[in-house]
Coordinates of C-alpha atoms and ligand atoms in Angstrom, one line a residue:
Chain A
M18 CA 27.2 48.3 44.8
D19 CA 28.8 44.9 44.6
K20 CA 30.3 42.7 47.5
K21 CA 33.9 44.1 47.6
E22 CA 32.0 47.7 48.1
L23 CA 29.8 46.6 51.0
S24 CA 32.7 44.5 52.9
I25 CA 34.4 48.2 52.5
L26 CA 31.6 50.7 53.3
L27 CA 31.3 48.5 56.4
K28 CA 34.6 48.2 57.6
E29 CA 34.3 51.8 58.0
C30 CA 31.4 52.1 59.9
Y31 CA 33.0 49.6 61.8
K32 CA 36.1 51.2 62.2
N33 CA 34.5 54.5 63.2
I34 CA 32.4 52.8 65.7
F35 CA 35.2 51.4 67.5
N36 CA 37.3 54.7 67.3
L37 CA 33.6 56.5 68.9
K38 CA 33.6 53.6 71.7
N39 CA 37.3 54.4 72.7
M40 CA 36.8 58.6 73.0
L41 CA 33.9 57.4 74.7
I42 CA 35.8 55.8 77.5
Y43 CA 38.4 59.0 77.9
T44 CA 35.5 61.4 78.0
Q45 CA 34.2 63.1 81.0
C46 CA 32.1 65.7 79.9
P47 CA 28.7 65.3 79.8
I48 CA 27.9 67.2 76.8
K49 CA 31.1 66.0 74.8
R50 CA 29.8 62.7 75.8
T51 CA 26.0 62.7 74.6
Q52 CA 27.5 64.1 70.9
I53 CA 30.0 61.1 70.9
E54 CA 27.0 58.4 72.0
D55 CA 24.6 60.4 68.8
E56 CA 27.9 60.4 66.5
I57 CA 27.8 56.7 67.0
L58 CA 24.0 56.1 66.8
F59 CA 24.7 58.1 63.4
E60 CA 27.2 55.7 62.8
I61 CA 24.8 52.4 63.0
N62 CA 22.3 54.6 60.9
K63 CA 24.4 54.5 58.4
A64 CA 25.6 50.9 58.6
L65 CA 22.0 49.9 58.3
Y66 CA 21.2 52.1 55.4
I67 CA 24.0 50.4 53.7
L68 CA 22.7 46.6 53.8
E69 CA 19.5 48.2 53.0
D70 CA 20.8 50.1 50.3
Y71 CA 22.8 46.7 49.3
T72 CA 19.7 44.3 49.5
K73 CA 18.4 47.1 47.2
C74 CA 14.7 47.2 48.1
R75 CA 15.0 50.6 48.8
Q76 CA 16.4 51.8 45.3
R77 CA 13.5 52.3 42.9
E78 CA 12.5 54.8 40.3
F79 CA 10.2 57.5 41.3
T80 CA 8.2 60.0 39.0
I81 CA 8.2 63.3 40.7
E82 CA 4.0 62.8 41.0
E83 CA 5.3 59.5 43.4
L84 CA 8.0 61.8 44.8
S85 CA 5.6 64.6 46.1
K86 CA 3.6 62.1 48.3
Y87 CA 6.6 61.9 50.3
D88 CA 6.3 65.7 52.0
G89 CA 7.3 65.0 55.6
S90 CA 3.5 66.2 56.0
L91 CA 1.3 64.0 58.4
G92 CA 4.2 62.0 59.4
N93 CA 4.9 60.6 56.1
P94 CA 8.9 60.6 54.8
A95 CA 10.5 63.2 53.6
Y96 CA 12.1 63.1 49.9
I97 CA 14.0 65.3 48.2
A98 CA 15.8 65.1 44.6
V99 CA 18.7 66.7 43.6
N100 CA 20.9 66.2 40.1
G101 CA 18.3 63.3 39.3
I102 CA 19.2 61.1 42.7
V103 CA 16.3 61.1 45.7
Y104 CA 17.4 61.3 48.9
D105 CA 15.6 60.7 52.6
V106 CA 15.6 64.1 54.6
S107 CA 13.4 62.8 57.0
N108 CA 16.0 62.1 60.1
S109 CA 17.8 64.7 59.0
P110 CA 18.1 67.2 61.8
V111 CA 17.8 70.4 59.5
W112 CA 14.7 69.3 57.7
G113 CA 11.9 69.8 61.2
G114 CA 8.4 68.6 59.5
G115 CA 9.7 67.8 56.3
T116 CA 10.8 71.7 55.5
H117 CA 14.1 73.4 55.3
F118 CA 14.5 76.9 55.1
G119 CA 11.3 77.9 53.2
A120 CA 11.9 74.8 51.2
V121 CA 9.3 71.8 51.0
A122 CA 10.3 68.2 50.8
G123 CA 8.3 66.2 48.0
V124 CA 10.2 67.9 44.6
D125 CA 13.1 68.1 42.8
L126 CA 15.2 70.9 44.8
T127 CA 18.1 71.0 42.2
S128 CA 18.0 74.6 41.6
Q129 CA 17.6 76.0 44.9
F130 CA 20.7 73.5 45.9
E131 CA 22.9 75.2 43.3
K132 CA 21.8 78.1 44.2
C133 CA 22.2 78.3 47.9
H134 CA 24.4 75.2 48.9
K135 CA 26.2 76.7 45.9
G136 CA 26.6 72.7 44.3
D137 CA 28.7 71.7 47.3
L138 CA 28.0 68.2 47.5
T139 CA 29.6 67.2 50.9
K140 CA 25.9 68.4 52.0
L141 CA 24.5 65.7 51.0
K142 CA 27.2 62.9 51.7
N143 CA 25.6 61.7 54.8
L144 CA 22.0 61.5 53.3
P145 CA 20.6 58.4 52.6
I146 CA 19.6 57.6 49.1
V147 CA 16.6 55.7 48.1
G148 CA 16.3 55.8 44.3
T149 CA 16.6 58.0 41.2
L150 CA 14.0 60.4 39.4
K151 CA 12.5 59.3 36.3
V152 CA 12.8 62.2 33.7
Chain B
M18 CA 36.1 66.4 88.3
N19 CA 38.8 68.5 87.0
I20 CA 38.3 67.4 83.7
I21 CA 34.3 68.8 84.2
K22 CA 35.8 72.1 86.0
N23 CA 37.4 72.8 82.9
C24 CA 35.7 72.4 80.1
P25 CA 34.7 75.7 78.8
I26 CA 31.0 75.2 77.6
I27 CA 30.4 74.3 81.5
E28 CA 32.1 77.0 82.6
S29 CA 30.7 79.6 80.5
K30 CA 27.2 78.7 81.3
S31 CA 27.6 78.7 85.1
Q32 CA 28.5 82.0 84.2
T33 CA 24.9 83.2 84.3
A34 CA 23.8 87.1 84.1
M35 CA 23.7 87.4 88.0
T36 CA 27.0 86.2 88.1
L37 CA 28.4 88.5 85.7
I38 CA 26.2 91.3 87.2
N39 CA 27.7 90.9 90.8
E40 CA 31.4 91.1 89.2
S41 CA 30.6 93.9 87.7
I42 CA 29.1 95.8 90.2
E43 CA 32.4 94.7 92.3
Y44 CA 34.2 96.0 89.6
I45 CA 32.4 99.3 89.6
K46 CA 32.8 99.8 93.3
Q47 CA 36.8 99.0 93.6
N48 CA 37.6 101.1 91.0
A49 CA 35.4 103.6 92.0
L50 CA 34.4 103.8 88.4
P51 CA 31.0 106.5 87.2
K52 CA 28.2 104.0 85.9
L53 CA 28.5 103.6 82.1
N54 CA 25.6 105.0 80.4
L55 CA 23.0 103.3 78.1
I56 CA 21.4 104.9 75.2
W57 CA 18.5 102.2 74.2
L58 CA 16.9 103.5 70.7
E59 CA 13.8 101.9 68.9
A60 CA 14.1 101.8 65.1
T61 CA 11.3 99.5 63.0
G62 CA 10.6 97.5 65.4
C63 CA 7.9 96.4 68.0
S64 CA 9.3 97.4 71.2
G65 CA 9.5 93.9 72.5
N66 CA 13.0 93.6 73.4
I67 CA 12.3 96.4 76.1
I68 CA 9.1 94.6 77.0
S69 CA 11.1 91.8 77.7
L70 CA 13.7 93.5 79.7
L71 CA 11.1 95.1 81.5
N72 CA 10.5 91.3 82.2
G73 CA 14.0 90.7 83.7
E74 CA 14.2 88.9 87.1
N75 CA 18.1 87.9 87.8
P76 CA 18.3 90.7 87.8
G77 CA 15.4 92.8 87.7
L78 CA 15.2 96.1 85.8
Y79 CA 15.2 98.2 88.6
F80 CA 18.4 96.4 90.0
L81 CA 20.2 97.6 86.6
L82 CA 19.3 101.0 86.2
K83 CA 20.3 101.4 89.8
K84 CA 23.2 99.5 90.1
M85 CA 24.8 99.4 86.9
V86 CA 24.1 101.6 84.3
N87 CA 22.4 105.4 83.8
L88 CA 19.5 105.0 81.5
K89 CA 20.1 108.3 79.2
Y90 CA 17.5 107.7 76.7
D91 CA 15.3 105.3 75.6
N92 CA 12.0 105.3 73.2
T93 CA 9.9 104.0 76.1
L94 CA 10.9 104.8 79.2
S95 CA 11.8 108.1 79.0
P96 CA 9.8 110.6 81.2
S97 CA 10.2 113.3 79.3
Q98 CA 8.8 113.6 75.6
G99 CA 8.8 116.0 72.2
E100 CA 11.7 118.1 71.7
K101 CA 12.7 118.0 75.2
A102 CA 13.6 114.6 75.3
F103 CA 15.7 114.7 71.8
E104 CA 17.5 117.4 73.9
E105 CA 18.6 114.8 76.0
F106 CA 19.2 112.4 73.2
L107 CA 22.0 114.8 71.9
D108 CA 23.0 115.5 75.3
A109 CA 24.0 111.8 75.8
L110 CA 25.7 111.4 73.3
N111 CA 28.5 113.8 74.1
T112 CA 29.4 111.5 77.6
E113 CA 30.9 107.7 77.3
F114 CA 27.7 105.3 76.4
I115 CA 26.9 102.1 75.2
L116 CA 24.1 102.1 72.6
V117 CA 21.5 99.1 72.1
V118 CA 19.5 99.7 69.1
E119 CA 16.2 97.5 68.4
G120 CA 14.6 96.4 65.3
A121 CA 15.8 96.9 61.9
I122 CA 16.1 100.0 59.8
S123 CA 13.7 101.3 57.1
L124 CA 15.5 103.1 53.9
K125 CA 12.5 103.4 52.0
D126 CA 11.5 106.9 51.0
G127 CA 15.0 108.2 52.9
G128 CA 13.8 106.2 56.1
L129 CA 10.4 108.0 56.3
Y130 CA 8.6 104.7 57.4
S131 CA 10.2 105.3 60.9
I132 CA 10.1 108.8 62.5
F133 CA 12.5 108.9 65.4
A134 CA 11.9 112.7 66.2
R135 CA 10.8 116.0 65.3
Y136 CA 13.5 118.7 66.0
K137 CA 12.8 122.6 65.1
G138 CA 10.3 121.9 62.2
D139 CA 13.1 118.8 61.3
I140 CA 12.3 115.3 60.8
I141 CA 14.9 113.1 62.1
T142 CA 14.5 109.4 60.8
S143 CA 15.7 106.3 63.4
A144 CA 18.1 105.5 60.9
K145 CA 19.5 109.1 61.0
A146 CA 19.6 108.3 64.7
V147 CA 20.5 105.1 64.9
K148 CA 23.9 106.9 63.1
M149 CA 24.2 109.5 65.4
A150 CA 24.4 107.5 68.1
A151 CA 26.6 104.4 66.2
D152 CA 29.5 107.4 65.3
K153 CA 29.9 107.8 69.1
A154 CA 29.3 104.7 71.0
K155 CA 31.8 102.8 72.9
Y156 CA 29.7 99.5 72.5
I157 CA 27.0 98.8 70.1
L158 CA 24.4 96.1 70.5
A159 CA 21.8 95.2 68.3
V160 CA 19.2 93.5 70.4
G161 CA 16.2 91.3 68.9
T162 CA 16.1 89.2 65.6
C163 CA 15.0 92.7 63.5
S164 CA 18.2 94.4 64.5
S165 CA 20.2 91.5 64.3
Y166 CA 19.6 89.9 61.1
G167 CA 16.3 92.0 59.3
G168 CA 13.8 89.7 61.1
I169 CA 10.3 90.1 60.7
S170 CA 10.6 94.1 59.8
S171 CA 12.4 93.2 56.9
A172 CA 10.8 89.6 56.1
S173 CA 8.7 89.1 52.4
P174 CA 8.1 91.5 50.9
N175 CA 9.5 93.4 52.9
P176 CA 7.1 97.1 52.3
S177 CA 9.7 99.2 54.4
D178 CA 12.8 98.1 52.7
S179 CA 14.2 97.7 56.6
I180 CA 17.8 95.6 56.7
S181 CA 19.4 94.9 60.0
T182 CA 21.3 97.4 62.0
F183 CA 24.0 95.2 61.7
D184 CA 23.9 95.8 58.2
Y185 CA 23.5 99.3 58.4
L186 CA 27.0 100.0 60.5
N187 CA 28.3 97.4 58.5
D188 CA 31.5 99.7 59.0
K189 CA 31.3 99.3 62.9
T190 CA 31.8 96.3 65.5
V191 CA 28.1 94.9 66.5
I192 CA 27.2 92.4 69.0
R193 CA 24.2 90.6 68.0
I194 CA 21.5 89.5 70.3
P195 CA 19.1 88.0 68.6
G196 CA 16.2 86.4 69.7
C197 CA 12.1 87.3 69.4
P198 CA 12.6 89.2 71.6
A199 CA 15.5 88.7 73.3
H200 CA 16.6 87.3 76.5
P201 CA 16.7 89.7 79.7
D202 CA 19.3 87.9 80.9
W203 CA 21.1 87.5 77.4
V204 CA 21.1 91.6 77.1
T205 CA 22.0 92.6 81.1
G206 CA 24.6 89.7 80.7
T207 CA 26.2 90.8 77.8
I208 CA 26.2 94.8 79.1
A209 CA 27.3 93.6 82.6
H210 CA 30.3 91.6 80.5
L211 CA 31.2 95.0 78.7
I212 CA 31.6 96.8 81.5
S213 CA 33.8 94.3 83.3
F214 CA 35.5 93.0 81.0
G215 CA 34.6 94.5 77.7
M216 CA 34.5 92.3 74.8
P217 CA 32.9 89.2 75.4
L218 CA 34.1 86.0 73.7
L219 CA 32.0 86.1 69.8
D220 CA 31.3 84.1 67.4
E221 CA 31.6 84.1 63.5
K222 CA 28.0 85.9 63.3
N223 CA 29.0 88.4 66.6
R224 CA 27.2 86.7 68.8
P225 CA 28.4 86.4 72.6
L226 CA 29.3 82.6 72.7
M227 CA 28.2 82.3 76.7
F228 CA 24.6 82.8 75.5
Y229 CA 24.6 81.1 72.1
S230 CA 27.6 78.7 71.7
L231 CA 24.6 75.6 71.6
T232 CA 21.5 75.0 70.0
V233 CA 17.9 74.3 71.6
H234 CA 18.3 71.0 70.1
D235 CA 21.7 70.2 72.5
G236 CA 20.1 70.6 75.3
C237 CA 16.1 69.8 74.5
T238 CA 14.3 67.8 77.3
R239 CA 12.9 65.9 74.5
R240 CA 16.4 65.0 72.9
S241 CA 16.2 61.2 73.7
F242 CA 12.9 60.9 71.8
F243 CA 14.8 62.5 68.9
N244 CA 17.3 59.9 69.4
K245 CA 15.6 57.1 69.5
G246 CA 13.4 58.6 66.7
I247 CA 10.1 58.6 68.9
F248 CA 7.7 61.7 67.2
A249 CA 4.5 63.4 68.3
K250 CA 2.1 63.2 65.8
K251 CA 0.0 66.2 67.2
L252 CA 0.6 69.3 69.4
G253 CA 0.3 68.0 72.4
D254 CA 2.1 65.2 72.4
L255 CA 4.8 65.2 74.9
E256 CA 7.7 63.4 72.2
C257 CA 10.0 64.9 70.4
M258 CA 8.3 67.8 67.8
F259 CA 10.8 67.4 65.2
K260 CA 8.0 65.9 62.4
L261 CA 6.3 68.8 63.3
G262 CA 8.8 71.2 62.1
C263 CA 10.3 72.3 65.2
R264 CA 13.6 74.5 64.5
G265 CA 15.5 73.4 67.8
P266 CA 18.7 71.9 65.9
V267 CA 18.9 74.9 63.5
T268 CA 18.6 77.2 66.4
K269 CA 21.5 78.8 68.6
T270 CA 20.0 79.4 72.1
D271 CA 20.4 78.5 75.5
C272 CA 16.3 78.5 76.2
P273 CA 16.0 74.9 77.5
N274 CA 18.8 75.8 80.2
R275 CA 17.6 79.4 81.4
K276 CA 14.2 79.1 80.4
W277 CA 12.0 82.2 80.1
N278 CA 9.1 84.3 82.4
Q279 CA 11.0 84.3 85.3
Y280 CA 12.9 80.9 84.2
V281 CA 9.6 79.2 84.5
N282 CA 9.0 77.8 81.0
W283 CA 10.1 77.9 77.4
P284 CA 8.3 76.8 74.3
I285 CA 8.8 73.0 74.0
G286 CA 8.4 73.0 77.7
D287 CA 4.5 73.9 76.8
N288 CA 4.4 71.8 74.1
T289 CA 5.1 74.2 71.0
P290 CA 7.7 73.3 68.6
C291 CA 10.7 75.7 68.2
I292 CA 10.4 78.3 65.8
G293 CA 13.7 79.7 65.6
C294 CA 13.5 83.2 66.1
A295 CA 16.7 84.1 67.1
Q296 CA 17.7 82.3 64.0
E297 CA 18.8 83.8 61.1
T298 CA 16.3 83.4 58.2
F299 CA 13.4 84.2 60.7
P300 CA 10.6 84.2 59.8
D301 CA 10.5 83.5 55.6
G302 CA 13.2 80.8 56.4
M303 CA 11.4 79.7 59.5
E304 CA 8.1 78.6 57.9
P305 CA 5.7 77.2 58.3
F306 CA 5.9 76.8 62.2
I307 CA 3.7 74.3 62.2
R308 CA 3.1 71.1 59.8
Y309 CA 0.9 68.1 59.7
Ligands
SF4_424 S1 11.8 69.0 70.5 FE1 13.0 70.0 68.6 S2 14.8 70.7 70.0 FE2 13.6 69.0 71.1 S3 14.4 67.0 70.6 FE3 12.8 67.3 69.2 S4 13.9 68.5 67.3 FE4 15.6 68.9 69.2

């Protein structure tokens, strides 16, 4: 990622946060409000991850053995690999305790992903990327 | 205030089972309608849902049976037994009735793993009894996770080849009321809605929206811990149990607001993570229930 890409991504985050903030001002329904607040927190998180990615401190190459340490047990981070990219699912709501509909974190889940989500890459869009898988 | 009043979620939440029941009783009185008949069939399951219904509070079972419906047949509660009970079931089929099926439908060896009755030397399987009743029923409710999605009865390796009632009756409109067991309010509330207003609003999986519109996570009392990333490390901790394998984020029910056992408590209030009992893939897809 170069500087120009970074500024485009961050600008998008700022724009989203700004819009959500405006929405919050005009919303009274308490349930809707918590939803919007969540979305704002999510955007902030995303911005932080983008910055961290940029400084490259999170990008690394994983071997299968290294990956298996990040299985979400005992409060460990939960990482999964799909199509050679390693994603962080620790804070994804559908990955409670590092498990997801029978799948466990810490492994290469490419084939399961193909089977269940029919290769729908939008499912991975919002997951932070932490590195690549070494084959 | 106006905006809050118009919010559909809040409005439907405030229509709790009791409000609906009262309205349906009023409706029955005004129109001098006869009480609707109810047939409750137990297929391949554990009878948990009828036990759960017996524990209903607002309204209680007594109230439901006395004022709302005529319970024509139930495997557990019918006073008669044997062939006499089956004859009562056959009689009830000729009336207008709501059918409630709990438990999955076992198909292996022609359904012999779940026998409903023996009548004049014939063996009547649950699958057959459900089909017979479903053909004549006015409304069909699949109560419990087994009936709605297959649940525990059809969990791997599924020795009895069970499928959900919903799939078994795939040519009919079946309302799903998942939960292991289903909350008494979800059942009585839906029945009351059927009596007074007809079909309730259903979501894409045929669950009544008034009870299944939000996830457990949406209304959870520990949600602020989740948002701030503060997690419980072991059972008994008071923070969000997401890292222990909580299934609240993928499970749609109103447990946090409604609570259980006469509205006293609910799993997360008692320091157990949600195990997703009302989720489509329960129990296989919701395992492990707890992870350290
Ligand atoms: S305990 Fe479960 S339902 Fe409650 S906030 Fe945490 S993850 Fe969500």
